């Protein structure tokens, strides 16, 4: 294989990879504060894209995206307050079922509001034909937007968790909820906040990927499954690991077409998920002893 | 008090029951029920939405004129979402419960193949809006279809390739019934036209990015053109990914591309693609003397007046042809008698949106290669390619 083609496959893989990673990070944030997997994460991505597209009719693109992110964050908070917050010491299973229910509910509402139609945001720079040449391979400038935005988001998140007071409080809740509460941290507020944060991240992702993948009311579950695979692959709760795992899965998917027909691409990622769940349930980068501390 | 409640309840029940039993009897004398199984939602919604709108528009129009041979039409549309399993249960429901005279649709080939035998066995007329040749080959007595055969579309594309001197191609098809049948014909018919299919891939109808597929095709330096055979929005994604990878070989699409919404999705990436389609999309460019001109212009004007100037699609046209063929059959006979109406349709010449139909007992599609024009996309609009 000549190097041009190699990079062409690689860039395709990296695009998929970052896409999956952003969804996985959304899973991780909520997992860290609550110990649950929020299966409505894919719907946040869809909502972000849809709101941005709708608002773009009346607002310039950057404002439309910003507004879409804020709206989606509010929806995230609202969902948590309405459906999770008031539960008295709920079991993990119960909360997971609730999020599955929410995901179906959001999808049906989106179908009602936006219908079946496939929408997309305009390309941030250039149009459908614009290409950028990198190492002999050609990609859409939007791919660079996806990669850039993802890197900025991951960096900002790490800084947020490390250096801001709220971030530290959230980490305290993740480490030991009871101890955090004894120190006077309002754990319930932290959970609400984690829903807002992951909704916001999902919405940003939904907006940047929209020109590439299009946005439709039912894109959520597909993204959620890929994101979940990546989150598990990297080790639940670890955002940097999620990026690495995302890239790994993206590259495997992209290069797999050389030997396996495209029709089996989904099978490849599901097989990886199953293998990881059987062989290394704590993920590639997680430690089994810490994983066993979390209750499933 | 309790007695009074029971009494009023039974009166109400009687009244409700009477509604169910008496009312239909009154209406049945001069009402023909036509069922329609349409993918108004799901991946084939760009086909189904214009089809459903067209059927509703035509039903209102016919009923306002006093119906067909003195009978009003009652249209029952079921949304299958493009799912063959749903199409099967709706077909059974329409036949057994609603006792419809005929079924229009389904929108997609996979669904139509799933209910072909059901309709034929139950002696219910089916006029499909889907394209694959297998729907009418072998012929089933009760099954007709209005879109041009996919094998004809393949022929059209290969003739165009011969003209352009293209002989080595790559084929990508969407993973639906339509895509799979198209892929089969593309591969089977290629040798007759001196064309070699070098690459074959099937993509998930829900695909969001096909750049790795494009890279695989690009890796084969001998490929001179790509055929993308699909009815789902992902067909626009392939075009985008090709152009973004800086690959500018000619791209041919199927007649499943005939809705301008696909062009809106792919934008500039779809400029200059080739696809065979009926003349509906280029009605304006036809000379006044063309036999289809009047039909095409009338349908376009009516549809756009009704639906907010939305551009027409070939798919709405397929539903138009199906509805009109049925009505013409019933009118010829003067009543809704299945065997007689089939007889009438089998001896019918009909000028429709998809072409000039010459239906016979052995040809339940009735369209020839002449029904197609090779089209392209120019400045975001459909235009004649040559």
PDB file of C-alpha atoms in Angstrom, chain A residues 2 5 8-9 12 16 116-119 123 127-131 138-140 211-214 216 218 253-254 257-258 261-263 265-266, chain B residues 40-42 45-46 201-204 206 208-213 215-216 218-219 221 233 236-237 240 243-246 265-269:
ATOM      1  CA  UNK A   2       1.401   3.386  -0.875  1.00  0.00           C
ATOM      2  CA  UNK A   5      -3.600   5.545   0.732  1.00  0.00           C
ATOM      3  CA  UNK A   8      -6.258   8.349   3.602  1.00  0.00           C
ATOM      4  CA  UNK A   9      -7.434   5.320   5.598  1.00  0.00           C
ATOM      5  CA  UNK A  12     -10.919   8.301   7.929  1.00  0.00           C
ATOM      6  CA  UNK A  16     -14.510   8.086  13.268  1.00  0.00           C
ATOM      7  CA  UNK A 116     -38.074  12.083   9.584  1.00  0.00           C
ATOM      8  CA  UNK A 117     -36.109  14.437   7.438  1.00  0.00           C
ATOM      9  CA  UNK A 118     -32.336  14.289   7.318  1.00  0.00           C
ATOM     10  CA  UNK A 119     -30.780  17.661   8.113  1.00  0.00           C
ATOM     11  CA  UNK A 123     -19.680  23.172   6.433  1.00  0.00           C
ATOM     12  CA  UNK A 127     -18.338  23.416   1.185  1.00  0.00           C
ATOM     13  CA  UNK A 128     -18.852  19.793   0.174  1.00  0.00           C
ATOM     14  CA  UNK A 129     -16.063  20.003  -2.355  1.00  0.00           C
ATOM     15  CA  UNK A 130     -13.372  21.651  -0.251  1.00  0.00           C
ATOM     16  CA  UNK A 131     -10.445  19.452   0.596  1.00  0.00           C
ATOM     17  CA  UNK A 138      -7.110  14.599   1.158  1.00  0.00           C
ATOM     18  CA  UNK A 139      -9.857  15.277   3.651  1.00  0.00           C
ATOM     19  CA  UNK A 140     -12.674  17.713   4.195  1.00  0.00           C
ATOM     20  CA  UNK A 211     -21.994  18.449   8.139  1.00  0.00           C
ATOM     21  CA  UNK A 212     -20.195  15.100   7.785  1.00  0.00           C
ATOM     22  CA  UNK A 213     -22.714  12.584   9.083  1.00  0.00           C
ATOM     23  CA  UNK A 214     -26.030  14.480   8.734  1.00  0.00           C
ATOM     24  CA  UNK A 216     -31.645  12.712  11.911  1.00  0.00           C
ATOM     25  CA  UNK A 218     -32.638   8.479  15.264  1.00  0.00           C
ATOM     26  CA  UNK A 253     -12.896   0.029  11.458  1.00  0.00           C
ATOM     27  CA  UNK A 254     -11.285   2.074   8.737  1.00  0.00           C
ATOM     28  CA  UNK A 257     -12.266  -2.673   4.924  1.00  0.00           C
ATOM     29  CA  UNK A 258      -9.050  -3.740   3.216  1.00  0.00           C
ATOM     30  CA  UNK A 261     -16.231  -6.174   3.268  1.00  0.00           C
ATOM     31  CA  UNK A 262     -17.726  -2.927   4.525  1.00  0.00           C
ATOM     32  CA  UNK A 263     -21.023  -4.670   5.248  1.00  0.00           C
ATOM     33  CA  UNK A 265     -17.938  -3.092   9.730  1.00  0.00           C
ATOM     34  CA  UNK A 266     -20.575  -3.044  12.472  1.00  0.00           C
TER      35      UNK A 266
ATOM     36  CA  UNK B  40     -43.587   7.733   5.077  1.00  0.00           C
ATOM     37  CA  UNK B  41     -40.900   7.387   7.716  1.00  0.00           C
ATOM     38  CA  UNK B  42     -37.532   5.617   7.864  1.00  0.00           C
ATOM     39  CA  UNK B  45     -38.960   8.514   3.530  1.00  0.00           C
ATOM     40  CA  UNK B  46     -37.713  10.568   0.581  1.00  0.00           C
ATOM     41  CA  UNK B 201     -19.146  -3.180  -1.704  1.00  0.00           C
ATOM     42  CA  UNK B 202     -22.406  -3.063   0.237  1.00  0.00           C
ATOM     43  CA  UNK B 203     -22.832  -0.260   2.759  1.00  0.00           C
ATOM     44  CA  UNK B 204     -25.126   0.015   5.759  1.00  0.00           C
ATOM     45  CA  UNK B 206     -27.608   4.053   8.074  1.00  0.00           C
ATOM     46  CA  UNK B 208     -22.750   8.206   8.356  1.00  0.00           C
ATOM     47  CA  UNK B 209     -19.374   8.285   6.629  1.00  0.00           C
ATOM     48  CA  UNK B 210     -18.035   6.232   3.756  1.00  0.00           C
ATOM     49  CA  UNK B 211     -14.529   7.605   3.408  1.00  0.00           C
ATOM     50  CA  UNK B 212     -12.875   4.253   4.059  1.00  0.00           C
ATOM     51  CA  UNK B 213     -14.989   2.712   1.298  1.00  0.00           C
ATOM     52  CA  UNK B 215     -10.298   4.940  -0.125  1.00  0.00           C
ATOM     53  CA  UNK B 216     -10.636   1.266  -0.953  1.00  0.00           C
ATOM     54  CA  UNK B 218      -9.386   4.716  -4.956  1.00  0.00           C
ATOM     55  CA  UNK B 219      -6.690   2.212  -4.132  1.00  0.00           C
ATOM     56  CA  UNK B 221      -6.039   2.649  -9.895  1.00  0.00           C
ATOM     57  CA  UNK B 233     -29.669   9.384   2.094  1.00  0.00           C
ATOM     58  CA  UNK B 236     -25.226  11.540  -0.997  1.00  0.00           C
ATOM     59  CA  UNK B 237     -22.529  10.793   1.578  1.00  0.00           C
ATOM     60  CA  UNK B 240     -19.255  13.884  -0.744  1.00  0.00           C
ATOM     61  CA  UNK B 243     -14.981  14.561  -3.892  1.00  0.00           C
ATOM     62  CA  UNK B 244     -13.439  15.362  -0.525  1.00  0.00           C
ATOM     63  CA  UNK B 245     -10.822  12.695  -1.091  1.00  0.00           C
ATOM     64  CA  UNK B 246      -9.991  14.576  -4.277  1.00  0.00           C
ATOM     65  CA  UNK B 265     -27.988  16.909   1.194  1.00  0.00           C
ATOM     66  CA  UNK B 266     -24.884  16.388  -0.901  1.00  0.00           C
ATOM     67  CA  UNK B 267     -24.689  19.940  -2.209  1.00  0.00           C
ATOM     68  CA  UNK B 268     -21.880  20.762  -4.579  1.00  0.00           C
ATOM     69  CA  UNK B 269     -20.501  17.221  -4.357  1.00  0.00           C
TER      70      UNK B 269
END
